Short mmCIF file of C-alpha atoms and ligand atoms in Angstrom, two decimals:
data_model
loop_
_atom_site.label_atom_id
_atom_site.label_comp_id
_atom_site.label_asym_id
_atom_site.label_seq_id
_atom_site.Cartn_x
_atom_site.Cartn_y
_atom_site.Cartn_z
CA MET A 1 -0.15 -0.21 0.06
CA ASN A 2 1.55 3.23 -0.81
CA ARG A 3 1.19 6.61 1.26
CA ASN A 4 -0.67 7.91 -1.38
CA ASP A 5 -3.78 4.78 -1.45
CA ILE A 6 -6.54 4.79 0.24
CA LEU A 7 -8.86 1.72 0.75
CA LEU A 8 -12.79 1.80 1.43
CA ILE A 9 -14.66 -1.24 2.33
CA HIS A 10 -18.92 -0.27 3.33
CA GLY A 11 -20.49 -3.22 4.95
CA THR A 12 -22.02 -3.80 8.36
CA ASN A 13 -19.85 -7.02 9.23
CA TYR A 14 -17.43 -4.93 10.70
CA LYS A 15 -15.16 -7.54 11.98
CA GLU A 16 -14.86 -8.92 8.92
CA MET A 17 -14.72 -6.02 7.15
CA THR A 18 -11.68 -4.51 9.38
CA LYS A 19 -9.70 -8.44 8.70
CA HIS A 20 -10.17 -8.30 4.41
CA LEU A 21 -9.17 -4.24 4.87
CA LEU A 22 -5.74 -5.31 6.62
CA GLU A 23 -5.39 -7.87 4.35
CA LYS A 24 -5.39 -5.44 0.95
CA ALA A 25 -3.43 -3.41 2.63
CA ASP A 26 -0.43 -5.69 3.39
CA LEU A 27 -0.62 -4.63 7.22
CA ALA A 28 1.94 -7.45 8.11
CA GLY A 29 4.53 -7.12 5.38
CA LEU A 30 3.73 -3.18 6.45
CA ILE A 31 5.26 -3.96 9.72
CA ASN A 32 7.70 -6.29 9.34
CA ASP A 33 9.44 -7.68 11.92
CA SER A 34 7.91 -10.01 14.60
CA HIS A 35 9.31 -8.19 16.88
CA LYS A 36 8.25 -5.35 16.88
CA ARG A 37 6.10 -3.81 20.06
CA ILE A 38 2.52 -2.71 17.76
CA ALA A 39 0.55 -0.46 19.99
CA LEU A 40 -3.04 0.53 19.23
CA LYS A 41 -4.30 3.46 19.31
CA PRO A 42 -8.53 3.70 19.10
CA ASN A 43 -10.80 6.64 20.25
CA LEU A 44 -12.23 6.12 23.92
CA VAL A 45 -12.33 9.41 25.09
CA ALA A 46 -15.26 9.10 27.18
CA PRO A 47 -17.43 6.37 28.75
CA SER A 48 -19.53 5.31 25.90
CA SER A 49 -20.44 3.15 22.61
CA PRO A 50 -19.71 3.18 20.20
CA SER A 51 -23.28 3.44 18.74
CA GLU A 52 -23.17 6.98 20.37
CA GLY A 53 -21.31 8.54 17.55
CA ALA A 54 -17.86 9.05 19.84
CA THR A 55 -15.76 5.88 20.63
CA THR A 56 -13.81 2.85 17.82
CA HIS A 57 -16.08 -0.16 17.71
CA GLY A 58 -14.68 -2.90 19.41
CA GLU A 59 -14.77 -4.85 16.02
CA LEU A 60 -11.95 -2.58 14.49
CA ILE A 61 -9.82 -4.28 17.42
CA GLU A 62 -11.31 -7.88 16.88
CA GLY A 63 -10.09 -7.63 13.06
CA THR A 64 -7.08 -5.93 14.05
CA LEU A 65 -5.72 -7.93 16.35
CA GLU A 66 -7.16 -11.50 15.00
CA TYR A 67 -5.40 -10.81 12.04
CA LEU A 68 -2.17 -10.45 13.91
CA LEU A 69 -2.14 -12.75 15.21
CA GLU A 70 -2.54 -15.74 12.66
CA HIS A 71 0.34 -13.54 11.29
CA HIS A 72 2.37 -14.56 13.97
CA PHE A 73 3.09 -10.97 15.28
CA CYS A 74 2.16 -10.91 19.18
CA ASN A 75 4.32 -8.27 21.05
CA ILE A 76 0.85 -5.92 20.58
CA THR A 77 -0.51 -3.64 23.27
CA VAL A 78 -3.65 -1.28 23.31
CA MET A 79 -3.10 1.74 24.66
CA GLU A 80 -5.76 5.13 25.29
CA GLY A 81 -6.03 8.06 27.43
CA SER A 82 -9.42 8.79 27.97
CA TRP A 83 -10.57 12.81 27.95
CA VAL A 84 -10.20 14.46 31.53
CA GLY A 85 -12.57 14.34 32.40
CA ALA A 86 -13.78 11.14 32.45
CA LYS A 87 -11.67 7.13 32.94
CA THR A 88 -10.36 5.24 31.14
CA SER A 89 -10.60 1.87 32.79
CA ASP A 90 -14.68 2.81 32.86
CA ALA A 91 -15.16 4.04 28.86
CA LEU A 92 -13.29 0.34 28.47
CA ARG A 93 -16.08 -1.22 30.11
CA ALA A 94 -18.54 1.23 28.17
CA THR A 95 -16.99 0.15 25.11
CA GLY A 96 -16.33 -3.79 25.56
CA TYR A 97 -13.02 -3.78 25.69
CA ASP A 98 -12.23 -5.26 28.41
CA ARG A 99 -14.10 -8.56 27.48
CA ILE A 100 -12.50 -8.58 24.34
CA LEU A 101 -8.29 -8.19 25.83
CA LYS A 102 -9.65 -11.02 27.79
CA LYS A 103 -10.48 -13.08 24.72
CA TYR A 104 -7.89 -12.23 22.95
CA ASN A 105 -4.94 -12.34 25.99
CA ILE A 106 -3.48 -8.39 24.65
CA PRO A 107 -2.69 -5.88 27.93
CA PHE A 108 -4.36 -2.24 27.41
CA ALA A 109 -2.32 0.03 28.79
CA ASP A 110 -4.29 3.23 30.39
CA LEU A 111 -2.28 6.13 29.21
CA GLN A 112 -3.69 8.47 31.81
CA LYS A 113 -1.26 6.58 34.77
CA ASP A 114 1.88 6.76 32.78
CA THR A 115 4.58 8.22 32.70
CA TRP A 116 6.13 10.53 30.39
CA HIS A 117 9.21 12.60 28.76
CA GLU A 118 9.08 16.04 27.38
CA TYR A 119 10.37 15.79 23.73
CA ASP A 120 11.00 18.90 21.56
CA ALA A 121 8.39 19.51 19.16
CA CYS A 122 9.01 20.83 16.05
CA GLY A 123 9.98 23.82 18.15
CA MET A 124 7.13 23.23 20.56
CA LYS A 125 8.25 21.57 23.29
CA ILE A 126 4.90 18.53 23.83
CA ARG A 127 4.63 16.20 26.44
CA LEU A 128 4.16 12.06 25.78
CA CYS A 129 3.36 9.17 27.90
CA ASP A 130 6.53 6.05 27.63
CA LYS A 131 4.35 2.89 26.97
CA ALA A 132 3.68 5.16 23.72
CA ALA A 133 6.35 6.55 22.82
CA ALA A 134 7.97 2.78 23.13
CA ALA A 135 5.64 1.85 20.18
CA ASP A 136 8.07 0.66 17.21
CA PHE A 137 4.72 0.70 15.00
CA MET A 138 1.10 2.49 16.12
CA ILE A 139 -2.15 1.74 14.24
CA ASN A 140 -3.94 5.06 15.03
CA ILE A 141 -7.43 3.54 15.12
CA PRO A 142 -10.55 6.82 15.02
CA VAL A 143 -13.78 7.36 15.12
CA LEU A 144 -13.78 10.06 12.29
CA LYS A 145 -16.88 12.40 13.41
CA GLY A 146 -17.71 15.54 14.46
CA HIS A 147 -16.22 18.70 17.00
CA CYS A 148 -17.44 21.21 18.81
CA GLN A 149 -14.09 23.52 19.04
CA THR A 150 -11.53 22.11 15.43
CA ALA A 151 -14.80 20.84 12.93
CA VAL A 152 -13.93 17.58 11.84
CA THR A 153 -11.52 14.89 14.35
CA CYS A 154 -9.86 11.84 12.86
CA ALA A 155 -6.69 10.94 12.74
CA LEU A 156 -3.94 13.59 13.67
CA LYS A 157 -6.48 14.61 16.66
CA ASN A 158 -6.95 10.91 17.59
CA GLN A 159 -3.20 11.68 19.15
CA LYS A 160 -4.34 13.59 21.56
CA GLY A 161 -5.24 10.10 24.27
CA VAL A 162 -0.93 9.03 24.03
CA ILE A 163 -0.09 12.55 26.43
CA PRO A 164 -0.96 13.08 29.74
CA ASN A 165 -3.78 15.17 31.33
CA SER A 166 -1.67 18.01 32.90
CA GLU A 167 0.14 18.23 28.51
CA LYS A 168 -4.20 18.23 27.30
CA ARG A 169 -5.54 21.44 28.85
CA ARG A 170 -2.17 23.38 28.02
CA PHE A 171 -3.12 21.84 24.85
CA HIS A 172 -6.59 23.21 25.33
CA THR A 173 -5.72 26.60 26.61
CA LEU A 174 -2.28 26.84 23.56
CA GLY A 175 -6.04 25.88 20.95
CA LEU A 176 -5.27 22.47 19.76
CA HIS A 177 -4.67 23.10 16.20
CA ARG A 178 -1.64 24.16 17.29
CA PRO A 179 -0.33 21.52 19.65
CA ILE A 180 -2.31 18.62 17.23
CA ALA A 181 -0.33 19.31 14.36
CA HIS A 182 3.06 19.28 16.02
CA LEU A 183 2.70 16.64 18.10
CA ASN A 184 1.80 14.40 15.28
CA THR A 185 5.84 15.22 14.26
CA ILE A 186 6.71 13.13 17.82
CA VAL A 187 3.80 10.45 17.69
CA ARG A 188 3.99 7.09 14.81
CA ASN A 189 1.36 6.79 12.93
CA ASP A 190 1.99 4.11 10.84
CA PHE A 191 -1.73 2.18 9.92
CA ILE A 192 -4.45 4.09 10.36
CA LEU A 193 -7.69 2.65 10.32
CA VAL A 194 -10.27 4.86 10.90
CA ASP A 195 -14.33 3.75 11.76
CA ASN A 196 -16.58 5.43 9.59
CA ILE A 197 -19.15 2.99 10.97
CA CYS A 198 -21.53 5.65 12.26
CA GLY A 199 -19.13 8.75 13.55
CA ASP A 200 -21.17 11.97 15.80
CA LEU A 201 -22.50 15.04 13.05
CA ASP A 202 -20.56 18.40 15.41
CA PHE A 203 -19.95 16.63 18.89
CA GLU A 204 -16.39 13.98 20.19
CA GLU A 205 -18.32 13.30 23.33
CA GLY A 206 -21.04 11.94 20.79
CA GLY A 207 -24.88 11.43 20.87
CA ASN A 208 -25.64 12.00 17.58
CA PRO A 209 -24.20 9.39 15.04
CA VAL A 210 -24.94 9.31 11.24
CA GLU A 211 -24.85 6.16 10.11
CA MET A 212 -21.51 4.77 7.27
CA ASN A 213 -20.98 1.57 7.41
CA ARG A 214 -17.77 2.29 6.21
CA ILE A 215 -13.94 1.64 6.77
CA LEU A 216 -11.15 3.20 5.85
CA GLY A 217 -7.08 2.66 6.10
CA PHE A 218 -4.41 5.18 5.07
CA ARG A 219 -0.22 5.89 5.43
CA ASP A 220 -0.52 9.92 6.01
CA PRO A 221 -2.66 10.49 7.92
CA VAL A 222 -3.09 14.26 6.97
CA LEU A 223 -4.88 12.67 3.68
CA CYS A 224 -6.94 11.03 6.53
CA ASP A 225 -8.01 14.04 7.60
CA ALA A 226 -7.97 16.45 4.30
CA PHE A 227 -10.23 12.92 3.00
CA VAL A 228 -11.93 12.87 6.53
CA CYS A 229 -13.01 17.56 5.16
CA LYS A 230 -14.54 15.80 2.41
CA THR A 231 -16.63 13.10 4.14
CA MET A 232 -18.25 15.61 5.97
CA GLY A 233 -18.66 19.04 3.52
CA TYR A 234 -15.18 20.88 4.77
CA ALA A 235 -12.50 21.66 2.75
CA PRO A 236 -8.34 20.69 4.91
CA GLU A 237 -8.45 24.83 5.13
CA ASP A 238 -11.19 24.80 7.73
CA VAL A 239 -9.46 22.63 10.13
CA PRO A 240 -6.19 25.12 10.42
CA TYR A 241 -3.98 21.98 12.50
CA ILE A 242 -4.68 20.19 8.99
CA THR A 243 -2.65 22.57 7.24
CA LEU A 244 -0.88 23.30 10.40
CA ALA A 245 1.24 19.31 10.04
CA GLU A 246 1.37 19.77 6.00
CA ASN A 247 3.71 21.80 6.30
CA LEU A 248 5.47 20.38 9.03
CA LYS A 249 5.40 18.04 6.57
CA ILE A 250 3.47 14.67 8.74
CA GLY A 251 1.98 14.16 5.15
CA SER A 252 -0.34 15.60 1.80
CA THR A 253 -3.25 17.03 1.83
CA ASP A 254 -3.19 16.56 -1.50
CA LEU A 255 -6.51 14.82 -2.61
CA SER A 256 -5.95 15.13 -6.19
CA HIS A 257 -3.33 12.62 -6.08
CA ALA A 258 -4.80 10.56 -3.82
CA ASN A 259 -5.51 6.31 -4.81
CA CYS A 260 -9.45 5.41 -3.85
CA ILE A 261 -9.35 1.89 -4.22
CA TYR A 262 -12.79 0.28 -3.46
CA LEU A 263 -13.25 -3.06 -1.75
CA ASN A 264 -16.68 -3.16 -2.05
CA HIS A 265 -19.28 -1.14 -3.67
CA PRO A 266 -21.98 0.13 -0.96
CA GLU A 267 -25.18 -1.68 -0.13
CA ALA A 268 -29.31 -0.96 0.53
CA GLU A 269 -29.18 -0.93 3.97
CA GLN A 270 -32.08 -0.35 6.57
CA GLN A 271 -31.22 2.89 8.57
CA LEU A 272 -31.52 2.90 12.48
CA PRO A 273 -33.57 5.25 14.44
CA GLN A 274 -31.97 9.00 14.13
CA THR A 275 -31.85 11.45 16.22
CA ARG A 276 -34.18 14.16 16.93
CA ARG A 277 -30.76 16.28 15.05
CA VAL A 278 -30.53 13.79 12.60
CA GLN A 279 -34.36 14.05 11.31
CA LYS A 280 -34.32 17.35 11.51
CA LEU A 281 -31.89 18.29 8.37
CA ALA A 282 -33.96 14.34 7.17
CA LYS A 283 -37.03 15.86 6.33
CA TYR A 284 -35.29 17.14 3.55
CA ILE A 285 -34.50 14.05 1.87
CA SER A 286 -37.21 11.72 -0.28
CA SER A 287 -35.15 7.88 0.45
CA SER A 288 -35.49 4.41 -1.44
CA ASP A 289 -33.12 2.47 -0.62
CA ALA A 290 -30.23 4.65 0.20
CA CYS A 291 -26.97 3.77 1.85
CA SER A 292 -25.23 4.18 4.65
CA ALA A 293 -22.79 5.81 3.10
CA CYS A 294 -24.25 7.97 0.72
CA TYR A 295 -27.55 8.62 3.46
CA GLY A 296 -24.69 9.72 5.55
CA SER A 297 -22.71 12.08 3.27
CA LEU A 298 -26.18 14.02 2.34
CA ILE A 299 -26.65 14.61 6.27
CA TYR A 300 -23.59 15.78 6.65
CA ALA A 301 -24.02 18.28 3.47
CA LEU A 302 -27.75 19.68 4.90
CA ASP A 303 -25.84 20.63 8.46
CA ARG A 304 -23.52 22.90 6.67
CA LEU A 305 -26.00 23.92 4.29
CA ASN A 306 -27.20 24.25 7.55
CA GLU A 307 -24.93 26.24 9.22
CA LYS A 308 -25.44 28.53 6.09
CA GLY A 309 -28.76 29.06 6.70
CA PHE A 310 -29.33 28.24 3.45
CA LEU A 311 -32.44 25.15 4.42
CA HIS A 312 -36.31 26.26 4.39
CA ALA A 313 -39.25 24.71 4.38
CA ALA A 314 -40.10 25.36 0.74
CA LEU A 315 -37.53 23.29 -0.47
CA PRO A 316 -38.63 20.17 -2.55
CA LYS A 317 -37.30 17.31 -1.51
CA LEU A 318 -33.77 15.53 -2.01
CA GLY A 319 -34.10 11.64 -4.28
CA ILE A 320 -31.46 9.53 -2.76
CA GLY A 321 -31.39 5.61 -2.99
CA GLN A 322 -31.59 2.92 -5.45
CA GLY A 323 -35.33 2.68 -5.99
CA PHE A 324 -34.96 6.16 -8.27
CA ARG A 325 -33.04 4.68 -10.12
CA GLY A 326 -34.03 4.50 -13.79
CA LYS A 327 -37.12 7.07 -12.68
CA ASP A 328 -37.52 11.19 -13.20
CA GLY A 329 -37.75 13.66 -9.98
CA LYS A 330 -36.43 17.64 -9.76
CA ILE A 331 -33.39 17.03 -7.79
CA GLY A 332 -31.72 13.94 -7.02
CA ILE A 333 -28.11 12.90 -5.52
CA GLY A 334 -26.24 10.38 -6.45
CA GLN A 335 -26.00 8.42 -9.83
CA CYS A 336 -28.98 6.14 -8.81
CA THR A 337 -31.42 9.80 -9.75
CA ALA A 338 -29.50 10.10 -13.15
CA CYS A 339 -32.92 10.07 -14.84
CA PHE A 340 -33.27 13.41 -12.28
CA HIS A 341 -34.06 16.42 -14.24
CA LYS A 342 -30.72 17.55 -11.79
CA SER A 343 -29.10 14.97 -10.74
CA LEU A 344 -24.99 14.93 -9.12
CA LYS A 345 -22.89 11.72 -9.80
CA GLY A 346 -20.49 9.94 -7.23
CA CYS A 347 -21.56 6.04 -5.67
CA PRO A 348 -21.06 7.60 -3.25
CA PRO A 349 -20.88 11.06 -3.91
CA SER A 350 -19.28 13.50 -1.08
CA ALA A 351 -20.60 15.75 1.27
CA ALA A 352 -18.36 18.39 -0.15
CA ASP A 353 -20.12 17.89 -3.58
CA ILE A 354 -23.35 17.77 -2.63
CA TYR A 355 -23.07 20.78 -0.51
CA LYS A 356 -21.27 22.21 -3.86
CA PHE A 357 -23.93 20.83 -5.51
CA LEU A 358 -26.44 22.15 -3.78
CA LEU A 359 -25.90 25.40 -3.05
CA LYS A 360 -25.77 25.93 -6.84
CA ASN A 361 -28.95 23.91 -7.44
CA TRP A 362 -31.04 23.57 -4.78
CA ARG A 363 -33.51 26.66 -4.91
S1 SF4 B 1 -25.71 5.88 -5.31
FE1 SF4 B 1 -26.83 4.88 -5.19
S2 SF4 B 1 -25.88 2.86 -5.25
FE2 SF4 B 1 -23.94 4.23 -5.06
S3 SF4 B 1 -23.83 4.56 -1.97
FE3 SF4 B 1 -25.87 6.23 -3.63
S4 SF4 B 1 -27.21 4.47 -3.38
FE4 SF4 B 1 -26.05 3.44 -2.78
#
């Protein structure tokens, strides 16, 4: 797998999807030494079920552990430090990781309790937990979701879990963006496995999950976060830590040279019950057998339009889903609505493309 590759897999069998994606990425070849100390860094920000949109689904951890053990990698630790307001041990139980780690006999490092050292992170002093610093290969497993301060959070910001609590507080006083970018110059980010199953609309702690049923793989954390911006209807420039990280040579935001590798096609799925905030956006949609990745992209785009004050009751409903294939209509999203008077190509289209299309065509 090259630095500019993006692997995408859709579905609901998350553990098997994870293993399939890791095989395609040839993760074992990337690690390339069974003696290496491998760290898995999920997002356990708070004691919250992954279905709420904040924390990494346990199936991604299980799939990764099975893959690594089957390829004879045994020196594995799962590590995380929850945010300052929560205990990591509570998050471990709320997500079911305690049972998973016991089943595979894998140690967990609570980084809230770890020792640390200070490093020079390209001109900024940053404290990093010792167990994270000791890893030879870091598999970052963030959730793609919104964030109330930074708009999005994924690969780069997930690494805030590998610093001590005192440093997390200091990051907030420094405005988050600059320290997050500099932190990523000293922490490893060898492979990024993104939980894009049902990340939150706009809040790190969850509560308004947007179902997309997708898992993504990257080697470049900056490319990952640029792709996340597109998925949620933003540009990388809207999230300063991403462009700062690019300036620090951590990776590239250049999606025009990214190579998207689709391991399967999205399929129509029954939508999970929605929270009231998501329902408010969904009332602009007429859905018939829509795939989650398509529907979720549209929800994110509608949220961007809502922020701009664009939404109002007189707008025609947006058609989406495989049930509209070959049918006509006013305005539709995705290639299934190709026969509509106005239709946006893509399968699924990104929220950024939907946002631009609707700004121009939805009156
Ligand atoms: S365009 Fe149609 S098939 Fe493609 S993701 Fe959207 S609903 Fe699914």
